[in-house]
Tab-separated table of C-alpha atoms in Angstrom:
chain	number	residue	atom	x	y	z
K	70	MET	CA	0.000	0.000	0.000
K	71	PRO	CA	1.308	3.472	-0.776
K	72	ARG	CA	2.549	5.442	2.234
K	73	ILE	CA	1.398	9.051	2.594
K	74	ARG	CA	3.269	11.611	4.646
K	75	LEU	CA	1.535	14.624	6.222
K	76	ILE	CA	2.974	17.840	7.699
K	77	ILE	CA	0.541	18.976	10.367
K	78	GLN	CA	0.190	22.256	12.246
K	79	TYR	CA	-2.015	22.435	15.332
K	80	ASP	CA	-2.981	24.766	18.117
K	81	GLY	CA	-3.032	22.274	20.987
K	82	THR	CA	-5.235	24.415	23.274
K	83	ASN	CA	-8.390	22.374	22.771
K	84	TYR	CA	-6.833	18.887	22.610
K	85	VAL	CA	-5.550	16.289	25.071
K	86	GLY	CA	-2.400	16.036	22.962
K	87	TRP	CA	-1.428	14.107	19.851
K	88	GLN	CA	-2.230	10.612	20.991
K	89	THR	CA	-5.770	9.289	21.313
K	90	GLN	CA	-6.859	9.203	24.977
K	91	PRO	CA	-10.041	8.185	26.794
K	92	ASN	CA	-10.400	11.593	28.535
K	93	GLY	CA	-10.771	14.029	25.664
K	94	ILE	CA	-10.259	14.717	21.980
K	95	ALA	CA	-6.790	14.064	20.547
K	96	VAL	CA	-5.333	15.515	17.348
K	97	GLN	CA	-4.549	12.014	16.057
K	98	GLU	CA	-8.162	10.795	16.239
K	99	VAL	CA	-9.540	13.981	14.656
K	100	ILE	CA	-7.330	13.466	11.601
K	101	GLU	CA	-7.879	9.680	11.492
K	102	LYS	CA	-11.654	10.258	11.419
K	103	GLU	CA	-11.292	12.692	8.505
K	104	LEU	CA	-9.122	10.170	6.683
K	105	GLU	CA	-11.815	7.555	7.235
K	106	LYS	CA	-14.396	9.882	5.658
K	107	LEU	CA	-12.138	10.384	2.643
K	108	THR	CA	-10.828	6.842	2.117
K	109	GLY	CA	-13.547	4.610	3.601
K	110	THR	CA	-11.250	2.955	6.125
K	111	ARG	CA	-9.646	4.363	9.255
K	112	PRO	CA	-5.869	4.174	8.904
K	113	ALA	CA	-3.368	4.192	11.776
K	114	LEU	CA	-1.644	7.585	11.775
K	115	HIS	CA	1.956	7.439	13.073
K	116	ALA	CA	3.548	10.713	14.222
K	117	SER	CA	7.185	11.710	14.814
K	118	GLY	CA	6.291	11.490	18.507
K	119	ARG	CA	3.541	12.397	20.931
K	120	THR	CA	2.905	15.908	22.135
K	121	ASP	CA	1.347	16.416	25.591
K	122	SER	CA	-2.039	17.887	26.308
K	123	GLY	CA	-2.069	21.593	25.402
K	124	VAL	CA	1.274	21.502	23.543
K	125	HIS	CA	1.307	22.967	20.023
K	126	ALA	CA	2.961	21.937	16.771
K	127	LEU	CA	4.220	24.319	14.128
K	128	ALA	CA	5.087	21.251	12.041
K	129	GLN	CA	4.343	17.737	13.237
K	130	VAL	CA	4.957	14.860	10.801
K	131	ALA	CA	2.821	11.723	10.482
K	132	HIS	CA	2.348	8.911	7.975
K	133	PHE	CA	-0.323	6.365	7.084
K	134	ASP	CA	-0.829	3.678	4.472
K	135	THR	CA	-3.773	3.712	2.106
K	136	ASP	CA	-5.100	2.171	-1.096
K	137	SER	CA	-7.150	5.290	-1.756
K	138	ARG	CA	-7.022	6.699	-5.286
K	139	ILE	CA	-6.798	10.260	-3.967
K	140	PRO	CA	-3.438	11.611	-5.246
K	141	ALA	CA	-0.929	11.952	-2.386
K	142	GLU	CA	-0.430	15.715	-2.946
K	143	LYS	CA	-4.203	16.297	-2.758
K	144	PHE	CA	-4.709	14.845	0.725
K	145	CYS	CA	-3.779	18.159	2.383
K	146	TYR	CA	-6.498	20.045	0.511
K	147	ALA	CA	-9.109	17.304	1.004
K	148	LEU	CA	-8.370	16.998	4.740
K	149	ASN	CA	-8.394	20.755	5.389
K	150	VAL	CA	-11.982	21.002	4.115
K	151	GLY	CA	-13.279	18.884	6.992
K	152	LEU	CA	-10.748	19.501	9.756
K	153	PRO	CA	-11.342	22.125	12.474
K	154	ARG	CA	-9.500	25.390	11.871
K	155	ASP	CA	-7.012	24.742	14.697
K	156	ILE	CA	-5.612	21.715	12.833
K	157	ARG	CA	-4.155	22.304	9.357
K	158	ILE	CA	-2.357	19.974	6.960
K	159	LEU	CA	0.439	22.053	5.415
K	160	HIS	CA	1.679	19.445	2.940
K	161	SER	CA	1.133	15.861	1.837
K	162	ASP	CA	3.174	13.594	-0.403
K	163	GLU	CA	3.929	9.935	-1.100
K	164	ALA	CA	7.002	8.649	0.759
K	165	GLU	CA	7.817	5.000	0.176
K	166	GLY	CA	9.704	3.397	3.055
K	167	PHE	CA	9.502	6.569	5.183
K	168	HIS	CA	8.789	6.267	8.914
K	169	SER	CA	7.738	9.382	10.882
K	170	ARG	CA	9.254	8.208	14.154
K	171	PHE	CA	12.194	5.950	13.283
K	172	ASP	CA	13.655	8.219	10.596
K	173	VAL	CA	13.891	11.404	12.712
K	174	ILE	CA	17.383	12.947	12.700
K	175	LYS	CA	16.685	16.003	14.818
K	176	LYS	CA	13.784	17.562	16.674
K	177	HIS	CA	13.459	21.209	17.608
K	178	TYR	CA	11.138	22.528	20.349
K	179	ARG	CA	10.438	26.160	21.191
K	180	TYR	CA	9.192	27.425	24.554
K	181	THR	CA	7.792	30.967	24.632
K	182	VAL	CA	7.578	33.176	27.718
K	183	ASN	CA	5.789	36.533	27.856
K	184	ASN	CA	7.992	38.279	30.414
K	185	GLY	CA	6.054	41.568	30.409
K	186	PRO	CA	4.008	43.002	33.284
K	187	HIS	CA	0.710	41.785	31.750
K	188	ALA	CA	-0.302	38.736	29.735
K	189	GLY	CA	-1.064	39.374	26.058
K	190	ALA	CA	-4.432	39.052	24.304
K	191	PHE	CA	-2.821	37.358	21.288
K	192	ASP	CA	-0.240	35.041	22.870
K	193	ARG	CA	-2.527	33.938	25.700
K	194	ASN	CA	-2.635	30.336	24.438
K	195	THR	CA	0.934	30.056	23.095
K	196	ALA	CA	3.144	31.744	25.694
K	197	LEU	CA	3.584	31.371	29.441
K	198	HIS	CA	3.025	34.705	31.157
K	199	TYR	CA	5.791	35.050	33.761
K	200	HIS	CA	6.122	38.556	35.152
K	201	TYR	CA	9.095	38.073	37.519
K	202	HIS	CA	12.422	39.421	36.331
K	203	LEU	CA	14.401	36.769	34.430
K	204	ASP	CA	18.171	36.956	34.040
K	205	GLN	CA	18.726	35.758	30.483
K	206	ASN	CA	22.504	35.390	30.930
K	207	LYS	CA	22.051	33.075	33.903
K	208	MET	CA	19.502	30.986	32.005
K	209	GLN	CA	21.799	30.767	28.973
K	210	ARG	CA	24.732	29.576	31.076
K	211	ALA	CA	22.434	26.924	32.595
K	212	ALA	CA	21.274	25.909	29.101
K	213	ASP	CA	24.880	25.526	27.922
K	214	ALA	CA	25.218	22.574	30.330
K	215	LEU	CA	22.598	20.668	28.305
K	216	ILE	CA	24.703	20.468	25.138
K	217	GLY	CA	26.081	17.057	24.204
K	218	GLU	CA	25.155	13.455	24.995
K	219	HIS	CA	23.922	13.074	28.567
K	220	ASP	CA	21.722	10.882	30.704
K	221	PHE	CA	18.667	13.090	31.237
K	222	ALA	CA	17.051	10.807	33.850
K	223	ALA	CA	16.518	13.811	36.163
K	224	PHE	CA	14.400	15.475	33.474
K	225	LYS	CA	11.829	12.779	32.892
K	226	SER	CA	8.409	12.548	34.517
K	227	THR	CA	8.385	10.205	37.456
K	228	GLY	CA	6.481	7.076	36.581
K	229	THR	CA	7.354	7.095	32.891
K	230	ASP	CA	9.229	3.974	31.936
K	231	LEU	CA	11.733	4.180	29.131
K	232	GLU	CA	14.521	1.932	27.944
K	233	SER	CA	17.121	4.667	27.850
K	234	THR	CA	17.245	8.191	29.235
K	235	VAL	CA	20.336	9.138	27.221
K	236	ARG	CA	19.755	11.867	24.646
K	237	THR	CA	21.956	14.204	22.612
K	238	ILE	CA	21.237	17.933	22.703
K	239	TYR	CA	22.633	19.871	19.724
K	240	SER	CA	21.617	23.413	20.640
K	241	ALA	CA	19.868	25.247	23.476
K	242	LYS	CA	19.446	28.981	23.144
K	243	TRP	CA	17.494	31.757	24.861
K	244	SER	CA	16.617	34.875	22.871
K	245	ARG	CA	14.586	37.990	23.625
K	246	GLU	CA	12.456	40.250	21.447
K	247	GLY	CA	10.759	42.953	23.499
K	248	ASN	CA	8.928	41.232	26.349
K	249	THR	CA	8.999	37.865	24.565
K	250	LEU	CA	11.620	35.342	25.684
K	251	ARG	CA	12.105	32.217	23.578
K	252	PHE	CA	13.974	29.038	24.375
K	253	ASP	CA	14.953	26.974	21.335
K	254	ILE	CA	16.284	23.481	21.873
K	255	SER	CA	17.209	20.824	19.320
K	256	GLY	CA	18.228	17.250	19.983
K	257	SER	CA	18.131	13.638	18.879
K	258	GLY	CA	14.906	13.193	20.797
K	259	PHE	CA	13.095	14.214	23.972
K	260	MET	CA	11.379	12.228	26.709
K	261	TYR	CA	7.864	12.901	27.987
K	262	ASN	CA	7.860	16.325	29.741
K	263	MET	CA	11.646	16.684	29.287
K	264	VAL	CA	11.579	20.136	27.659
K	265	ARG	CA	9.003	21.410	30.158
K	266	ILE	CA	11.101	20.252	33.139
K	267	ILE	CA	14.239	21.821	31.613
K	268	VAL	CA	12.369	25.123	31.089
K	269	GLY	CA	10.816	25.014	34.566
K	270	THR	CA	14.274	24.550	36.078
K	271	MET	CA	15.723	27.407	34.055
K	272	LEU	CA	12.878	29.782	35.043
K	273	GLU	CA	13.743	29.109	38.690
K	274	ILE	CA	17.398	29.832	37.891
K	275	GLY	CA	16.544	33.004	35.946
K	276	SER	CA	14.377	34.375	38.738
K	277	GLY	CA	17.068	33.704	41.350
K	278	ARG	CA	15.283	30.923	43.205
K	279	ARG	CA	17.735	28.201	42.166
K	280	ASP	CA	21.517	27.964	41.662
K	281	GLU	CA	22.914	28.519	38.207
K	282	ASP	CA	24.644	25.102	38.166
K	283	SER	CA	21.424	23.174	38.968
K	284	ILE	CA	21.098	21.785	35.440
K	285	ALA	CA	24.641	20.403	35.437
K	286	LYS	CA	24.120	18.948	38.926
K	287	ALA	CA	20.791	17.316	38.014
K	288	ILE	CA	22.376	15.730	34.920
K	289	GLN	CA	25.028	14.236	37.197
K	290	SER	CA	22.685	13.099	39.987
K	291	LYS	CA	20.027	11.685	37.598
K	292	ASN	CA	17.544	12.592	40.328
K	293	ARG	CA	14.209	14.212	39.363
K	294	SER	CA	14.109	16.058	42.698
K	295	ASP	CA	17.262	17.975	41.728
K	296	ALA	CA	15.420	19.580	38.787
K	297	GLY	CA	12.678	22.217	38.973
K	298	ALA	CA	8.933	22.239	38.408
K	299	THR	CA	7.412	21.232	35.060
K	300	ALA	CA	6.638	24.405	33.079
K	301	PRO	CA	3.037	24.731	31.797
K	302	ALA	CA	2.232	23.009	28.501
K	303	HIS	CA	0.778	25.964	26.602
K	304	GLY	CA	4.171	27.697	26.127
K	305	LEU	CA	5.605	24.676	24.297
K	306	MET	CA	5.622	24.072	20.547
K	307	LEU	CA	7.076	21.255	18.466
K	308	TYR	CA	8.838	23.631	16.090
K	309	ARG	CA	10.715	21.585	13.512
K	310	VAL	CA	11.433	17.945	12.655
K	311	GLU	CA	14.348	16.988	10.424
K	312	TYR	CA	14.662	13.801	8.357
K	313	PRO	CA	17.154	12.734	5.677
K	314	THR	CA	14.470	13.495	3.067
K	315	LEU	CA	12.450	16.275	4.710
K	316	ASP	CA	12.877	19.438	6.772
K	317	THR	CA	9.537	20.665	8.066
K	318	LEU	CA	10.809	24.235	8.262
K	319	ASP	CA	10.393	24.414	4.490
K	320	PHE	CA	6.607	24.159	4.890
K	321	ALA	CA	5.848	26.010	8.115
K	322	ARG	CA	6.848	29.548	7.212
I	1420	MET	CA	-12.360	64.248	38.583
I	1421	PRO	CA	-9.018	62.649	37.754
I	1422	ARG	CA	-8.708	61.310	34.212
I	1423	ILE	CA	-7.287	57.813	33.746
I	1424	ARG	CA	-5.750	56.615	30.508
I	1425	LEU	CA	-5.700	52.922	29.506
I	1426	ILE	CA	-3.694	51.111	26.841
I	1427	ILE	CA	-5.795	48.154	25.745
I	1428	GLN	CA	-4.954	45.067	23.685
I	1429	TYR	CA	-7.761	42.890	22.343
I	1430	ASP	CA	-8.350	39.928	20.108
I	1431	GLY	CA	-11.496	41.124	18.344
I	1432	THR	CA	-12.638	37.658	17.228
I	1433	ASN	CA	-15.425	37.332	19.793
I	1434	TYR	CA	-16.630	40.954	19.831
I	1435	VAL	CA	-18.877	43.172	17.707
I	1436	GLY	CA	-16.100	45.781	17.764
I	1437	TRP	CA	-15.079	48.516	20.166
I	1438	GLN	CA	-18.357	50.380	20.447
I	1439	THR	CA	-21.334	49.107	22.406
I	1440	GLN	CA	-23.983	47.683	20.042
I	1441	PRO	CA	-27.386	46.062	20.518
I	1442	ASN	CA	-26.394	42.913	18.556
I	1443	GLY	CA	-23.525	41.461	20.566
I	1444	ILE	CA	-20.811	42.081	23.110
I	1445	ALA	CA	-18.500	45.052	22.533
I	1446	VAL	CA	-15.040	45.572	24.017
I	1447	GLN	CA	-16.092	48.962	25.412
I	1448	GLU	CA	-18.969	47.574	27.486
I	1449	VAL	CA	-16.901	44.663	28.833
I	1450	ILE	CA	-14.315	47.104	30.218
I	1451	GLU	CA	-16.929	49.618	31.425
I	1452	LYS	CA	-18.637	46.833	33.405
I	1453	GLU	CA	-15.344	45.873	35.049
I	1454	LEU	CA	-14.714	49.529	35.905
I	1455	GLU	CA	-18.160	49.676	37.491
I	1456	LYS	CA	-17.286	46.650	39.666
I	1457	LEU	CA	-14.076	48.354	40.772
I	1458	THR	CA	-15.277	51.925	41.258
I	1459	GLY	CA	-18.986	51.581	42.018
I	1460	THR	CA	-20.125	53.714	39.096
I	1461	ARG	CA	-20.041	52.992	35.389
I	1462	PRO	CA	-17.836	55.574	33.644
I	1463	ALA	CA	-17.987	56.482	29.949
I	1464	LEU	CA	-14.901	55.027	28.286
I	1465	HIS	CA	-13.679	57.104	25.316
I	1466	ALA	CA	-11.366	55.398	22.787
I	1467	SER	CA	-9.029	56.790	20.116
I	1468	GLY	CA	-11.674	55.602	17.668
I	1469	ARG	CA	-13.964	52.671	16.969
I	1470	THR	CA	-12.773	49.373	15.574
I	1471	ASP	CA	-15.189	47.260	13.509
I	1472	SER	CA	-16.568	43.889	14.459
I	1473	GLY	CA	-13.768	41.297	14.401
I	1474	VAL	CA	-10.959	43.860	14.114
I	1475	HIS	CA	-8.113	43.547	16.639
I	1476	ALA	CA	-6.071	46.069	18.589
I	1477	LEU	CA	-2.444	45.641	19.546
I	1478	ALA	CA	-2.734	48.926	21.412
I	1479	GLN	CA	-5.988	50.854	21.629
I	1480	VAL	CA	-6.129	53.909	23.891
I	1481	ALA	CA	-9.105	54.991	25.999
I	1482	HIS	CA	-9.766	57.339	28.909
I	1483	PHE	CA	-12.369	57.774	31.627
I	1484	ASP	CA	-12.917	60.042	34.613
I	1485	THR	CA	-13.258	58.678	38.112
I	1486	ASP	CA	-13.242	59.690	41.777
I	1487	SER	CA	-12.057	56.215	42.751
I	1488	ARG	CA	-9.191	56.009	45.234
I	1489	ILE	CA	-7.565	53.184	43.250
I	1490	PRO	CA	-4.151	54.563	42.172
I	1491	ALA	CA	-4.070	55.251	38.407
I	1492	GLU	CA	-1.143	52.867	37.779
I	1493	LYS	CA	-3.005	50.034	39.549
I	1494	PHE	CA	-6.093	50.062	37.312
I	1495	CYS	CA	-4.393	47.800	34.738
I	1496	TYR	CA	-3.730	45.084	37.321
I	1497	ALA	CA	-7.159	45.395	38.928
I	1498	LEU	CA	-8.978	45.278	35.568
I	1499	ASN	CA	-6.999	42.310	34.242
I	1500	VAL	CA	-8.163	40.155	37.154
I	1501	GLY	CA	-11.766	40.306	35.999
I	1502	LEU	CA	-11.463	40.829	32.251
I	1503	PRO	CA	-11.634	37.902	29.797
I	1504	ARG	CA	-8.223	36.746	28.583
I	1505	ASP	CA	-8.768	38.167	25.071
I	1506	ILE	CA	-8.877	41.726	26.479
I	1507	ARG	CA	-5.807	42.957	28.383
I	1508	ILE	CA	-4.951	46.342	29.862
I	1509	LEU	CA	-1.246	46.869	29.120
I	1510	HIS	CA	-0.835	50.126	31.050
I	1511	SER	CA	-2.770	52.717	33.029
I	1512	ASP	CA	-1.826	56.163	34.232
I	1513	GLU	CA	-3.297	59.527	35.180
I	1514	ALA	CA	-3.395	62.015	32.307
I	1515	GLU	CA	-4.918	65.391	33.109
I	1516	GLY	CA	-6.409	67.127	30.094
I	1517	PHE	CA	-5.707	64.179	27.793
I	1518	HIS	CA	-8.322	63.137	25.215
I	1519	SER	CA	-8.034	59.731	23.507
I	1520	ARG	CA	-9.695	60.860	20.291
I	1521	PHE	CA	-9.000	64.580	19.902
I	1522	ASP	CA	-5.298	64.368	20.781
I	1523	VAL	CA	-4.326	61.666	18.244
I	1524	ILE	CA	-1.399	62.693	16.031
I	1525	LYS	CA	-1.028	59.511	14.027
I	1526	LYS	CA	-2.686	56.117	13.752
I	1527	HIS	CA	-1.103	52.980	12.373
I	1528	TYR	CA	-3.042	49.946	11.126
I	1529	ARG	CA	-1.624	46.590	10.026
I	1530	TYR	CA	-3.366	44.143	7.702
I	1531	THR	CA	-1.978	40.593	7.634
I	1532	VAL	CA	-2.391	38.125	4.756
I	1533	ASN	CA	-1.376	34.466	4.885
I	1534	ASN	CA	-0.435	33.976	1.238
I	1535	GLY	CA	0.529	30.293	1.572
I	1536	PRO	CA	-1.281	27.324	0.039
I	1537	HIS	CA	-3.059	26.506	3.337
I	1538	ALA	CA	-4.434	28.586	6.193
I	1539	GLY	CA	-2.461	28.435	9.452
I	1540	ALA	CA	-3.602	26.957	12.766
I	1541	PHE	CA	-2.127	29.897	14.702
I	1542	ASP	CA	-2.983	32.899	12.519
I	1543	ARG	CA	-6.494	31.696	11.715
I	1544	ASN	CA	-8.115	34.602	13.582
I	1545	THR	CA	-5.557	37.319	12.808
I	1546	ALA	CA	-4.671	36.869	9.112
I	1547	LEU	CA	-6.689	36.625	5.921
I	1548	HIS	CA	-5.858	33.401	4.106
I	1549	TYR	CA	-5.502	34.304	0.413
I	1550	HIS	CA	-3.879	31.569	-1.641
I	1551	TYR	CA	-3.777	33.276	-5.058
I	1552	HIS	CA	-0.421	34.613	-6.205
I	1553	LEU	CA	0.050	38.246	-5.169
I	1554	ASP	CA	2.485	40.555	-6.944
I	1555	GLN	CA	3.972	42.573	-4.092
I	1556	ASN	CA	5.623	45.098	-6.413
I	1557	LYS	CA	2.317	45.914	-8.096
I	1558	MET	CA	0.616	46.300	-4.708
I	1559	GLN	CA	3.401	48.558	-3.451
I	1560	ARG	CA	3.162	50.820	-6.499
I	1561	ALA	CA	-0.603	51.045	-5.901
I	1562	ALA	CA	0.005	51.847	-2.224
I	1563	ASP	CA	2.413	54.648	-3.145
I	1564	ALA	CA	-0.540	56.549	-4.631
I	1565	LEU	CA	-2.098	56.778	-1.159
I	1566	ILE	CA	0.671	58.921	0.308
I	1567	GLY	CA	-0.194	62.537	1.062
I	1568	GLU	CA	-3.375	64.494	1.710
I	1569	HIS	CA	-6.260	63.250	-0.431
I	1570	ASP	CA	-10.014	63.049	-0.513
I	1571	PHE	CA	-10.639	59.358	0.233
I	1572	ALA	CA	-14.389	59.491	-0.493
I	1573	ALA	CA	-14.054	56.407	-2.743
I	1574	PHE	CA	-12.751	54.418	0.229
I	1575	LYS	CA	-15.565	54.952	2.686
I	1576	SER	CA	-18.506	52.654	3.284
I	1577	THR	CA	-21.577	53.750	1.421
I	1578	GLY	CA	-24.135	55.093	3.835
I	1579	THR	CA	-21.639	56.449	6.337
I	1580	ASP	CA	-22.037	60.176	6.754
I	1581	LEU	CA	-18.976	62.205	7.617
I	1582	GLU	CA	-18.182	65.860	7.528
I	1583	SER	CA	-14.946	65.448	5.644
I	1584	THR	CA	-13.407	62.574	3.708
I	1585	VAL	CA	-10.000	64.225	3.454
I	1586	ARG	CA	-7.223	62.380	5.261
I	1587	THR	CA	-3.418	62.447	5.217
I	1588	ILE	CA	-1.534	59.186	4.730
I	1589	TYR	CA	2.064	59.257	5.970
I	1590	SER	CA	3.220	55.774	5.008
I	1591	ALA	CA	1.839	52.692	3.248
I	1592	LYS	CA	4.125	49.700	2.926
I	1593	TRP	CA	3.833	46.009	2.005
I	1594	SER	CA	6.373	43.574	3.420
I	1595	ARG	CA	6.766	39.790	3.232
I	1596	GLU	CA	8.169	37.242	5.672
I	1597	GLY	CA	7.799	33.705	4.338
I	1598	ASN	CA	4.146	33.237	3.394
I	1599	THR	CA	3.046	36.190	5.524
I	1600	LEU	CA	2.335	39.482	3.754
I	1601	ARG	CA	1.800	42.576	5.876
I	1602	PHE	CA	0.424	45.965	4.904
I	1603	ASP	CA	1.324	48.780	7.288
I	1604	ILE	CA	-0.398	52.116	6.886
I	1605	SER	CA	-0.172	55.233	9.027
I	1606	GLY	CA	-2.184	58.407	8.717
I	1607	SER	CA	-3.887	61.301	10.444
I	1608	GLY	CA	-7.033	59.192	10.746
I	1609	PHE	CA	-9.131	56.623	8.927
I	1610	MET	CA	-12.818	56.434	8.054
I	1611	TYR	CA	-15.056	53.471	8.790
I	1612	ASN	CA	-13.862	50.509	6.628
I	1613	MET	CA	-11.265	52.700	4.861
I	1614	VAL	CA	-8.268	50.419	5.467
I	1615	ARG	CA	-10.265	47.318	4.560
I	1616	ILE	CA	-11.438	48.849	1.259
I	1617	ILE	CA	-7.867	49.957	0.449
I	1618	VAL	CA	-6.567	46.438	1.173
I	1619	GLY	CA	-9.385	44.778	-0.780
I	1620	THR	CA	-8.563	46.974	-3.787
I	1621	MET	CA	-4.846	46.173	-3.548
I	1622	LEU	CA	-5.506	42.403	-3.320
I	1623	GLU	CA	-7.425	42.651	-6.596
I	1624	ILE	CA	-4.478	44.568	-8.085
I	1625	GLY	CA	-1.924	42.074	-6.746
I	1626	SER	CA	-3.805	39.095	-8.126
I	1627	GLY	CA	-4.130	40.710	-11.574
I	1628	ARG	CA	-7.875	41.291	-11.504
I	1629	ARG	CA	-7.639	45.093	-11.400
I	1630	ASP	CA	-5.405	47.741	-12.982
I	1631	GLU	CA	-2.397	48.956	-11.064
I	1632	ASP	CA	-3.542	52.581	-11.238
I	1633	SER	CA	-6.979	51.853	-9.715
I	1634	ILE	CA	-6.119	53.458	-6.376
I	1635	ALA	CA	-4.986	56.686	-7.993
I	1636	LYS	CA	-8.087	56.707	-10.220
I	1637	ALA	CA	-10.476	56.047	-7.316
I	1638	ILE	CA	-8.899	58.894	-5.328
I	1639	GLN	CA	-9.577	61.185	-8.301
I	1640	SER	CA	-13.117	59.950	-9.042
I	1641	LYS	CA	-14.186	59.878	-5.338
I	1642	ASN	CA	-16.503	57.051	-6.396
I	1643	ARG	CA	-16.848	53.960	-4.162
I	1644	SER	CA	-17.547	51.789	-7.213
I	1645	ASP	CA	-14.053	52.538	-8.556
I	1646	ALA	CA	-12.499	50.818	-5.537
I	1647	GLY	CA	-12.475	47.088	-4.749
I	1648	ALA	CA	-14.259	44.860	-2.271
I	1649	THR	CA	-13.926	45.389	1.486
I	1650	ALA	CA	-11.301	42.960	2.816
I	1651	PRO	CA	-12.426	40.752	5.749
I	1652	ALA	CA	-12.163	42.250	9.243
I	1653	HIS	CA	-10.101	39.540	10.933
I	1654	GLY	CA	-6.857	40.454	9.089
I	1655	LEU	CA	-6.945	44.013	10.451
I	1656	MET	CA	-5.285	45.300	13.615
I	1657	LEU	CA	-5.100	48.786	15.131
I	1658	TYR	CA	-1.341	48.616	15.577
I	1659	ARG	CA	-0.176	51.874	17.099
I	1660	VAL	CA	-1.568	55.241	18.198
I	1661	GLU	CA	0.691	58.248	18.640
I	1662	TYR	CA	-0.012	61.278	20.843
I	1663	PRO	CA	2.175	64.226	21.870
I	1664	THR	CA	2.570	62.569	25.283
I	1665	LEU	CA	2.269	58.860	24.453
I	1666	ASP	CA	3.371	56.308	21.857
I	1667	THR	CA	1.557	53.005	22.369
I	1668	LEU	CA	4.383	51.080	20.717
I	1669	ASP	CA	6.321	51.499	23.967
I	1670	PHE	CA	3.816	49.257	25.741
I	1671	ALA	CA	2.794	46.675	23.159
I	1672	ARG	CA	6.047	44.821	22.584
């Protein structure tokens, strides 16, 4: 059966995350149901990875197999007719032998903080409002400790069970534009809640409530209690996924 | 009575516009009701000007008079507690003798177009999705004809009655960033629907359905039928208001 690849953008505000759950509507099931309407059968949609409840995606990637006679490049247009406006298919094509999860080379997440005195009317669902003073230099020095291959056991949710907690971080950078602070991190992969725990720890460092070397120490101790609180989901966005044959940034701008 | 000045940001999606109307909820009445809760009496809130139903404001300005003992600089915090999250007060201060409408020196509107093949999940309420090819150079040449003092009678809604249709346009510029096209226009003031009719005319020019010199001709003819369709409201944002004593751009970034 031909394999179809989708590039998907979603505002995660109204969803329980990517993966189908009993307790609410997931992005995955919304798209699978539309595919069923179009093709007659409900395919299994495989993403590059899950995103948590409330987390957004500028460019998620997913694939499915179908015998449908709809041309691969037309699926994006056909799906967008029926999908809610907070889920958009930015691109579709045929990709023989491609796998959304196994073929990932690099993932890039962005966390956005509105560091002004008041929350914004436009970024209310996509940025954490945090009005305490944040020392960007301190947070950047803490972020520098993330770079390289490390055991990130201290930065996984307790109770999640994973074979390995070793990941490679390629870049981790804070930037500021007016009151908006952004944290951009790219790596080989990320565990459940990993970026949110990293950001939560850095916010405590930036506001002076935690030592600057906490990140380095937590990497060494592998102890969740040495890291900070999990930052809220709504500031987080899956920003870019890179494959040997695809860079989602080409479609999300 | 002391006069208090507010800088207000709102996502206009869920409102019938700034001004109180019988057919839905207006931004003005939502804020006036919160002021009544705080001060005990409902003041008249005067804005720099109305915005239409669905139009947004990055930084609207309004004033009211009150005998309340709440310090002027605290009104923003007190109001934001009770206001819905799509209306935020970015700043408040005391401004004796200030008038939100009469004292305006310059207003700046921004119209945003998503010119990509698919609408976006994040800009769905703040950008017009327009997938036809748009020739930015043609649109810019058309915009150049707006600069200066002209009679913009052709660019007002039919049925609106105004003393004068003469306005001065200081700047009118198209810019592109990826698939996003922005039109920034500043002037002494704008009539009801004026920016939306200007943008609608330029979109017809950019997509090749109207002559490049249509704007110049419509200015000369003063005839509404020589201009194009009114562009949808949701792409429009009141971006900046300048006064002798205040530039809203200082608070909205």
